[in-house]
PDB file of C-alpha atoms in Angstrom:
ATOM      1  CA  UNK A  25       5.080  -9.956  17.372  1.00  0.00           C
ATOM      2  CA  UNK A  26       4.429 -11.168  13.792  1.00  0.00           C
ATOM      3  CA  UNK A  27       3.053  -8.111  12.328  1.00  0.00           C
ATOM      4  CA  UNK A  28       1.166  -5.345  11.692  1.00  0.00           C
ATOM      5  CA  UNK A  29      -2.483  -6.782  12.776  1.00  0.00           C
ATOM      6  CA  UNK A  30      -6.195  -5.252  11.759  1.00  0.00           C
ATOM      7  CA  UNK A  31      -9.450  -5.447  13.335  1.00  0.00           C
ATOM      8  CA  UNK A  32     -11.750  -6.527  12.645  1.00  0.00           C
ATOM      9  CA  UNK A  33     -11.050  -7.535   9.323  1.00  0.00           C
ATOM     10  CA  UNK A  34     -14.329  -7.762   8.117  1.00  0.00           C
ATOM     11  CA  UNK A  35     -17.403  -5.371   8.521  1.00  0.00           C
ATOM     12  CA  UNK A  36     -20.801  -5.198   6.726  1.00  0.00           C
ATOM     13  CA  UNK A  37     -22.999  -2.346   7.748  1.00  0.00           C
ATOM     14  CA  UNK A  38     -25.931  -0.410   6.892  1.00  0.00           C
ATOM     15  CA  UNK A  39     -25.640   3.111   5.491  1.00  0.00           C
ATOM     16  CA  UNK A  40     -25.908   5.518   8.291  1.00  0.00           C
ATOM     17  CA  UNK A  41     -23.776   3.301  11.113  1.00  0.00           C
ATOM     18  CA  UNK A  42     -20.624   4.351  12.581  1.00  0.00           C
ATOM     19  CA  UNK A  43     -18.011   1.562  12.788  1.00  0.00           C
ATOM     20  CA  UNK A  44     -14.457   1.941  13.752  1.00  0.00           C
ATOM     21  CA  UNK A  45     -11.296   0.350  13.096  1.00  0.00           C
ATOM     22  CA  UNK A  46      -8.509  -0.820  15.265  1.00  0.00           C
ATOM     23  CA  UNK A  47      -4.207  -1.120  14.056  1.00  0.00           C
ATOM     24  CA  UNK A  48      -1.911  -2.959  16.044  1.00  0.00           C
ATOM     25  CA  UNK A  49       1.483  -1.570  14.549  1.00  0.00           C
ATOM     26  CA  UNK A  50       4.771  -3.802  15.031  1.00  0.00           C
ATOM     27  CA  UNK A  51       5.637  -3.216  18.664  1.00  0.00           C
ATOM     28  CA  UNK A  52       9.000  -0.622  18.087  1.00  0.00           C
ATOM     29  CA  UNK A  53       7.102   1.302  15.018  1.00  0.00           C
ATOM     30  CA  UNK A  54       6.448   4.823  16.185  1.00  0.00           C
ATOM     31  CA  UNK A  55       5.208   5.617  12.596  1.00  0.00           C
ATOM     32  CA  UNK A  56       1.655   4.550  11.532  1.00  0.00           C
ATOM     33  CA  UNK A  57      -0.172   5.030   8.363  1.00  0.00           C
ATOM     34  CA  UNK A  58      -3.582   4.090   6.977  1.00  0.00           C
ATOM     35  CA  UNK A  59      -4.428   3.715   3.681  1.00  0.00           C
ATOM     36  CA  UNK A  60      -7.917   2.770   1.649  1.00  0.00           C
ATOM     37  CA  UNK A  61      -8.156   0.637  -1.228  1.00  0.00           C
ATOM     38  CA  UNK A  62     -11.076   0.598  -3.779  1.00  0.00           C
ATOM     39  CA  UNK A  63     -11.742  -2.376  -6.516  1.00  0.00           C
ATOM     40  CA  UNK A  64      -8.821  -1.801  -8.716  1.00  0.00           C
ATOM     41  CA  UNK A  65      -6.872   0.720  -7.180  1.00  0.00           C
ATOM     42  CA  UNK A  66      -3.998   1.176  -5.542  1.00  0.00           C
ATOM     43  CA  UNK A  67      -3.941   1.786  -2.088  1.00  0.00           C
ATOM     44  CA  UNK A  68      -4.240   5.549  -1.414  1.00  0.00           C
ATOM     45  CA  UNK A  69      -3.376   7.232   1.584  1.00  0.00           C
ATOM     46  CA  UNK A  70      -5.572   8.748   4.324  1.00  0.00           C
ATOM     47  CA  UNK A  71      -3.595   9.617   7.360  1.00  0.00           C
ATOM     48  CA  UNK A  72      -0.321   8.918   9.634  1.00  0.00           C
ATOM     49  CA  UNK A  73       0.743   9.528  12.975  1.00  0.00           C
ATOM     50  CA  UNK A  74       4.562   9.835  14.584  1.00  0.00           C
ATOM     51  CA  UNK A  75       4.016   8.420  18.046  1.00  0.00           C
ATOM     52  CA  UNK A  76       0.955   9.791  19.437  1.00  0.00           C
ATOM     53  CA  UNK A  77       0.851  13.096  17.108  1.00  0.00           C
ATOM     54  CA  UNK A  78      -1.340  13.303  13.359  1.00  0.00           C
ATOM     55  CA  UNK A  79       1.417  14.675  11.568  1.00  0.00           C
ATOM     56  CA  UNK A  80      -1.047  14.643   8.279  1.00  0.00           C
ATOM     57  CA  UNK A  81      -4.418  14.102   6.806  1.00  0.00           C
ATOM     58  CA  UNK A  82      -5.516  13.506   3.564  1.00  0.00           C
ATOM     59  CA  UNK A  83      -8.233  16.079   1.432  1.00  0.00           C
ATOM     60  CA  UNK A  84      -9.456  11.930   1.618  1.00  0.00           C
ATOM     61  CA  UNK A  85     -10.183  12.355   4.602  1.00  0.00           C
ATOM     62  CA  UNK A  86     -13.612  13.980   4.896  1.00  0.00           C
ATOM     63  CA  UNK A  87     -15.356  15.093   8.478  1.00  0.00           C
ATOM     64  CA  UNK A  88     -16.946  12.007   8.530  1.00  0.00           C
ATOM     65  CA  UNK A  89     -13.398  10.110   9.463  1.00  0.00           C
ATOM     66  CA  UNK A  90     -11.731  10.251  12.205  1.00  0.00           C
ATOM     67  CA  UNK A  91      -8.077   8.899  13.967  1.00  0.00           C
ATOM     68  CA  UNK A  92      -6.897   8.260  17.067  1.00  0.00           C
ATOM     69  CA  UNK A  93      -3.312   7.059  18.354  1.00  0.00           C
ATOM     70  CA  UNK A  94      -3.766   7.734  21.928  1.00  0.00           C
ATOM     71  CA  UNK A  95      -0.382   6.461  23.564  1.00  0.00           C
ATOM     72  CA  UNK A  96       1.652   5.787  20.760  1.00  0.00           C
ATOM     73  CA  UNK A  97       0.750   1.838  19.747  1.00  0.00           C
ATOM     74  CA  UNK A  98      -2.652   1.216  18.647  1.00  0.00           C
ATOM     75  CA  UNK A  99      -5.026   3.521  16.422  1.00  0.00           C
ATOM     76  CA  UNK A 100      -8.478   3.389  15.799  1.00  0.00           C
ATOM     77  CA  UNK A 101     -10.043   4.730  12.817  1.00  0.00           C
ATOM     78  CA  UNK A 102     -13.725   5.958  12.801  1.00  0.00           C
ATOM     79  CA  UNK A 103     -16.563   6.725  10.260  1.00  0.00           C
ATOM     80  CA  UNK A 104     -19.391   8.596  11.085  1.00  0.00           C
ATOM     81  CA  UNK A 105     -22.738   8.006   9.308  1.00  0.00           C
ATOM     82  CA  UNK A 106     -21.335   5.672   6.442  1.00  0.00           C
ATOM     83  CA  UNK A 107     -21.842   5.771   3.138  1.00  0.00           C
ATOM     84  CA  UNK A 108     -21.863   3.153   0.440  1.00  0.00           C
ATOM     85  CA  UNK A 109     -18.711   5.027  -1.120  1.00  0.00           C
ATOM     86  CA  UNK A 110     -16.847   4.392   1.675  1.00  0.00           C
ATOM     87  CA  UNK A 111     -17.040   0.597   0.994  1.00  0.00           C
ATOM     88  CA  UNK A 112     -13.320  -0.246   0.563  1.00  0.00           C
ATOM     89  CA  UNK A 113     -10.265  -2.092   2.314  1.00  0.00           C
ATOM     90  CA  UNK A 114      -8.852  -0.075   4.877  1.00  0.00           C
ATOM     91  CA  UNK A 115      -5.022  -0.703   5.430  1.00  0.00           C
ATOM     92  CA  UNK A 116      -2.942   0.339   8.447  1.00  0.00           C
ATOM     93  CA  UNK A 117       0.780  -0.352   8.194  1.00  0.00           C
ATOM     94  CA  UNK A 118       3.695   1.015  10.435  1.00  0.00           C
ATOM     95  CA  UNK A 119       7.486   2.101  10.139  1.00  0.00           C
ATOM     96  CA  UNK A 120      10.371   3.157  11.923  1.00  0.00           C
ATOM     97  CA  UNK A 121      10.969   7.294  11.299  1.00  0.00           C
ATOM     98  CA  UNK A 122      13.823   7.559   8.918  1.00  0.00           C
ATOM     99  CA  UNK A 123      13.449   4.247   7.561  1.00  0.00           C
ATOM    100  CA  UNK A 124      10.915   4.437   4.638  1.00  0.00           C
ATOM    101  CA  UNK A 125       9.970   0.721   4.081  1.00  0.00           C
ATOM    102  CA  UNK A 126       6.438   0.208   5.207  1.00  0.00           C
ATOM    103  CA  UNK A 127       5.076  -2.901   7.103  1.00  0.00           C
ATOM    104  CA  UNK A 128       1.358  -3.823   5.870  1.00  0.00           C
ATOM    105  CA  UNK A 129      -1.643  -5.329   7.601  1.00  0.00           C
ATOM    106  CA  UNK A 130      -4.157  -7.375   6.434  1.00  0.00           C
ATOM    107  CA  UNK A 131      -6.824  -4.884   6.053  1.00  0.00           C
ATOM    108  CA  UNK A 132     -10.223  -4.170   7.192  1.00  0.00           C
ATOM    109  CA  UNK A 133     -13.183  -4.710   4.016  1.00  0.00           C
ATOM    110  CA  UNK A 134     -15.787  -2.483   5.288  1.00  0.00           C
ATOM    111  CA  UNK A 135     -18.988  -3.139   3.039  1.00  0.00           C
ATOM    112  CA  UNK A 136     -22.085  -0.437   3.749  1.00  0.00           C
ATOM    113  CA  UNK A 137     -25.047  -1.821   2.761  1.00  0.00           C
TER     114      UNK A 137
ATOM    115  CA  UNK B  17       1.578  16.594  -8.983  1.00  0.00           C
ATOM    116  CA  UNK B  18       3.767  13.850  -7.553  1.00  0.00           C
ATOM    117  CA  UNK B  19       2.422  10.641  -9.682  1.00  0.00           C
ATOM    118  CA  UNK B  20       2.278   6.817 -10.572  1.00  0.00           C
ATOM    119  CA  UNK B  21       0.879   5.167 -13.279  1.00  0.00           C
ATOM    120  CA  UNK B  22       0.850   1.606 -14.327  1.00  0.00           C
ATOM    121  CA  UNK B  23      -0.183   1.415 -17.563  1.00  0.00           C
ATOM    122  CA  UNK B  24      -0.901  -2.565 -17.659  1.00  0.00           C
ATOM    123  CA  UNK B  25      -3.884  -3.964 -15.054  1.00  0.00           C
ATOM    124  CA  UNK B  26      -3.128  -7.662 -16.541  1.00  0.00           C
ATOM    125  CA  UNK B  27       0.392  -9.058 -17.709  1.00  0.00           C
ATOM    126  CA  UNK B  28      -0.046 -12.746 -18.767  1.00  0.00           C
ATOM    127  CA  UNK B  29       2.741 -14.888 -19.002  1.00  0.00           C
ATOM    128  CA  UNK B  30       4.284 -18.583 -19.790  1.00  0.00           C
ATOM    129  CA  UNK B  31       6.520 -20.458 -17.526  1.00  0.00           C
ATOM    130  CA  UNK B  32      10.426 -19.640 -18.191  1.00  0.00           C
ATOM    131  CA  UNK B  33       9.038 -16.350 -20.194  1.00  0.00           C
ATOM    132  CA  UNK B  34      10.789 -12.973 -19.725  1.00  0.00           C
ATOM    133  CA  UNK B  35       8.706 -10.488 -17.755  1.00  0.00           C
ATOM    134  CA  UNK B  36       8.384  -6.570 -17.635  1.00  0.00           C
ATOM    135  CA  UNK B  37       6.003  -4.782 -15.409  1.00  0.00           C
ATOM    136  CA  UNK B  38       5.831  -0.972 -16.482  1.00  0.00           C
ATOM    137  CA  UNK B  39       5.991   1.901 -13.949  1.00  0.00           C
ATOM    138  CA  UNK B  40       6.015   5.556 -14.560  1.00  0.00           C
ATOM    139  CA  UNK B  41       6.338   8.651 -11.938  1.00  0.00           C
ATOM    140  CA  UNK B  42       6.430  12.115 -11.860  1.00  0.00           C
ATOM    141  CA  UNK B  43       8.045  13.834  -8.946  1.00  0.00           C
ATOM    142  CA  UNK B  44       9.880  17.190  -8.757  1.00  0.00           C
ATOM    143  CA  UNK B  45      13.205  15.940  -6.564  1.00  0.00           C
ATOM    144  CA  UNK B  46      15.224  12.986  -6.078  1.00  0.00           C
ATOM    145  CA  UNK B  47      12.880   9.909  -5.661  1.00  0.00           C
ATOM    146  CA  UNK B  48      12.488   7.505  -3.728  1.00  0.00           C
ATOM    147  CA  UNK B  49      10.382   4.407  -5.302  1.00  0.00           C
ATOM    148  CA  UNK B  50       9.351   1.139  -4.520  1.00  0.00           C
ATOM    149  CA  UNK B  51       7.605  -2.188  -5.969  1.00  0.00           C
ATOM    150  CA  UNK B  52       5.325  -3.629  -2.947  1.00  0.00           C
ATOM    151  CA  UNK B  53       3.722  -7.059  -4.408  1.00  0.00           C
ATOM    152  CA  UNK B  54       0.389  -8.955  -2.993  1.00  0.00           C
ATOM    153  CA  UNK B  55       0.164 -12.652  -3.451  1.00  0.00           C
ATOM    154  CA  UNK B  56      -2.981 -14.298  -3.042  1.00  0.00           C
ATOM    155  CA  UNK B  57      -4.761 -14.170   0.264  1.00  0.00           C
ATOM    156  CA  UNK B  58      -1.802 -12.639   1.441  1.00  0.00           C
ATOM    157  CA  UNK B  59      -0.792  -8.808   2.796  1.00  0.00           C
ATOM    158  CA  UNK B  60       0.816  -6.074   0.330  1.00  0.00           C
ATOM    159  CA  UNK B  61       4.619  -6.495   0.483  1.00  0.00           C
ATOM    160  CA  UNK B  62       7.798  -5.079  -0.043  1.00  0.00           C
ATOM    161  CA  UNK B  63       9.142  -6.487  -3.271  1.00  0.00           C
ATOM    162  CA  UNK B  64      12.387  -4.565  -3.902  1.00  0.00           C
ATOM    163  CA  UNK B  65      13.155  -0.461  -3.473  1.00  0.00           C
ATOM    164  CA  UNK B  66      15.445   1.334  -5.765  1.00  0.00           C
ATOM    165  CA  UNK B  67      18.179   2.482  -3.145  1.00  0.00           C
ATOM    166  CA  UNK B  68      19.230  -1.143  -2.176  1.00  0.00           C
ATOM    167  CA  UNK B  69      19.914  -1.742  -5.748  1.00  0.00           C
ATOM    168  CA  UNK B  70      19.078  -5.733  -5.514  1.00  0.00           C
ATOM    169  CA  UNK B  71      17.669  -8.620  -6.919  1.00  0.00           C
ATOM    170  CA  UNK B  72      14.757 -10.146  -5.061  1.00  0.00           C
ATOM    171  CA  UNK B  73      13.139 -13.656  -5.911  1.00  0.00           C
ATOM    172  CA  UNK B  74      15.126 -12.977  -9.512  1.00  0.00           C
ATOM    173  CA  UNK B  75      12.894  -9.378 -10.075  1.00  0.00           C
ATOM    174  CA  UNK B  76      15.417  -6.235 -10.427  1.00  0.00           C
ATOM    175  CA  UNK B  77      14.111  -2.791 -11.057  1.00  0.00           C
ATOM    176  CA  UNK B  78      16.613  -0.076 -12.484  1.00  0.00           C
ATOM    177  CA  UNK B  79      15.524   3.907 -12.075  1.00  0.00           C
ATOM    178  CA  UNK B  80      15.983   6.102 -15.053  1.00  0.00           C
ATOM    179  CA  UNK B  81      15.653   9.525 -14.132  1.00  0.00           C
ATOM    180  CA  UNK B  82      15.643  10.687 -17.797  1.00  0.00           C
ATOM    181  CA  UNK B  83      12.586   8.624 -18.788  1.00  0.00           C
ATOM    182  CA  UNK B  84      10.948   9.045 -15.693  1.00  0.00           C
ATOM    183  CA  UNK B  85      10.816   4.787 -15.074  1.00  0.00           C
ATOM    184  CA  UNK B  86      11.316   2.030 -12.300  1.00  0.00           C
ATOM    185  CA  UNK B  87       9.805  -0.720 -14.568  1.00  0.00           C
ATOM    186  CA  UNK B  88      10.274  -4.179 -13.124  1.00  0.00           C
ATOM    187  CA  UNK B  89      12.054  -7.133 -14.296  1.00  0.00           C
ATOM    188  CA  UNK B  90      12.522 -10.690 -14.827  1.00  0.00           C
ATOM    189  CA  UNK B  91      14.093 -13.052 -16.893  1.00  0.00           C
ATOM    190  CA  UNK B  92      12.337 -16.155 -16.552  1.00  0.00           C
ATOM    191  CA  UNK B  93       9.183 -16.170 -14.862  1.00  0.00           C
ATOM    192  CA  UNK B  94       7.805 -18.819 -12.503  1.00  0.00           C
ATOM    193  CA  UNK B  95       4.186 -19.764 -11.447  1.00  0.00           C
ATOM    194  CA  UNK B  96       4.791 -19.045  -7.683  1.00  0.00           C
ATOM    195  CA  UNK B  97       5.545 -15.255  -9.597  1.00  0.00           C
ATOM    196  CA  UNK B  98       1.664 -14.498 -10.045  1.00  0.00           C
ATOM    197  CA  UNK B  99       0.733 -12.064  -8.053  1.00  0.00           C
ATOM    198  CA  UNK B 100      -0.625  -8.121  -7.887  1.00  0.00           C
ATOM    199  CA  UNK B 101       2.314  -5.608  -7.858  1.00  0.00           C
ATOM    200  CA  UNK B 102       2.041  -2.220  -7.245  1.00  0.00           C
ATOM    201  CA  UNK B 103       4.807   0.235  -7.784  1.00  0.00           C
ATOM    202  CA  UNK B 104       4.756   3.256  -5.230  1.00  0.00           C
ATOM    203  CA  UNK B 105       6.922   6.787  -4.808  1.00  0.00           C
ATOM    204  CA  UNK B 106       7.769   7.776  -1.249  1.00  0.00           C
ATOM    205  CA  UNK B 107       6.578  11.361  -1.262  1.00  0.00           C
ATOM    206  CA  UNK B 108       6.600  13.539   1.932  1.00  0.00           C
ATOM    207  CA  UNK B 109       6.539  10.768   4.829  1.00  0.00           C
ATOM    208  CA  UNK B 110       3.804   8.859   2.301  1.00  0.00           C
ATOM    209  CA  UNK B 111       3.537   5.912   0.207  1.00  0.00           C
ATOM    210  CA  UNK B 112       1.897   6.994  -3.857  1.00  0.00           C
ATOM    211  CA  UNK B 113       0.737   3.842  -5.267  1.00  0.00           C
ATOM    212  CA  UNK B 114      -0.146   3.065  -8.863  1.00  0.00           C
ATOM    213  CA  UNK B 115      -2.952   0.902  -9.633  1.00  0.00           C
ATOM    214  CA  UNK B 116      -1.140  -2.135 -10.122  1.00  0.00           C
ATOM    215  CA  UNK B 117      -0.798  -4.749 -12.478  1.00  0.00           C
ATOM    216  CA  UNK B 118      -1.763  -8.354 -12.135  1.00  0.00           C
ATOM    217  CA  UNK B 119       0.737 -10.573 -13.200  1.00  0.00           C
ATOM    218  CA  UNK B 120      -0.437 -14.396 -14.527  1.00  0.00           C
ATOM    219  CA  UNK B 121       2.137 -17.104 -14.845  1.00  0.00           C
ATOM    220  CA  UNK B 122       0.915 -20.091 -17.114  1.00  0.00           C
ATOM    221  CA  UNK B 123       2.548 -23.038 -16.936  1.00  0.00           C
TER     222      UNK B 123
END
């Protein structure tokens, strides 16, 4: 296991596509977060699951989005009908509950053409 | 609202020079904060976090409740040291980031 680990990490797609996402968190990790990042921000949070539950969403986080964590170790997120203003660097990254440090991924650059 | 701002998007630097990267919060409680730092090509990463009190790679970062600060320090910078750092406050099970500031070594 060396990681947190993102796919795909690259998407282009037209406006109007759904695409989705996929996390692999580090293997004993029952937290999970994701994260966006736009050109010359920090990374802002979206959503984050304990185990298999979505303990909380971000106002981010519009209908459009969804998240998945179906048995506990991988997530998908999805976007409906894209927009260019979703263009950004998604970011997953996972932690142990209690233990507040944060293990990143490489990210996901979705562009929407 | 729980905070961070990082008032400097570009610190540049010489070799051997002291550095200081500024980081501001506001949070009502005891918090908990963080400097996560991106190299290039590379994933964000945890640099240092205030609880541990210690020096990584020669950075230290000391929290002052009364000014609000976590600011990040050095006393002789090296090359290897450029990088994007982001400061972040644990709030509520979630990671606040600032925007970050770019640090540039010269030689």
């Amino acid at each position: 296991d060396t990681g947190v680990s993102q796919d795909p990490r690259h998407k282009i797609t037209k406006r109007g596509q759904n695409v989705t996402f996929r996390c692999d968190p580090i293997s004993e990790h029952n937290r999970l977060y994701w994260y966006r990042q736009t050109l010359g921000q920090g990374p802002e949070f979206l959503t984050y699951f304990q185990n298999e539950a979505q303990l909380e969403k971000s106002r981010l986080l519009s209908d459009r989005f969804s998240a998945e964590r179906p048995k506990g170790s991988f997530s998908t997120l999805e976007i409906q009908r894209t927009e260019q203003g979703d263009s950004a660097m998604y970011l997953c990254a996972s932690s142990l509950t209690n233990y507040n440090e944060q293990f990143f991924g490489p990210g996901t650059r979705l562009t929407v053409l | 609202a729980q905070r961070v701002t990082q008032p400097e998007k570009l610190l540049s630097v010489f070799k051997g020079a002291p550095v200081e990267l500024k980081c501001n919060y506001s949070y009502s409680g005891s918090p908990e904060l963080f400097w996560y730092v991106q190299y290039s090509r590379q994933r964000l990463q945890l640099l240092l976090r205030h609880i541990s009190r210690e020096s990584i790679k020669g950075f230290t970062a000391d929290l002052n409740k009364g000014e609000t600060s976590f600011h990040l320090k050095k006393p002789f910078a090296q090359e290897e040291d450029s990088a994007m750092y982001y400061c972040a406050l644990h709030n509520t099970d979630k990671l606040i980031f600032g925007t970050g500031t770019r640090l540039q070594v010269f030689p």
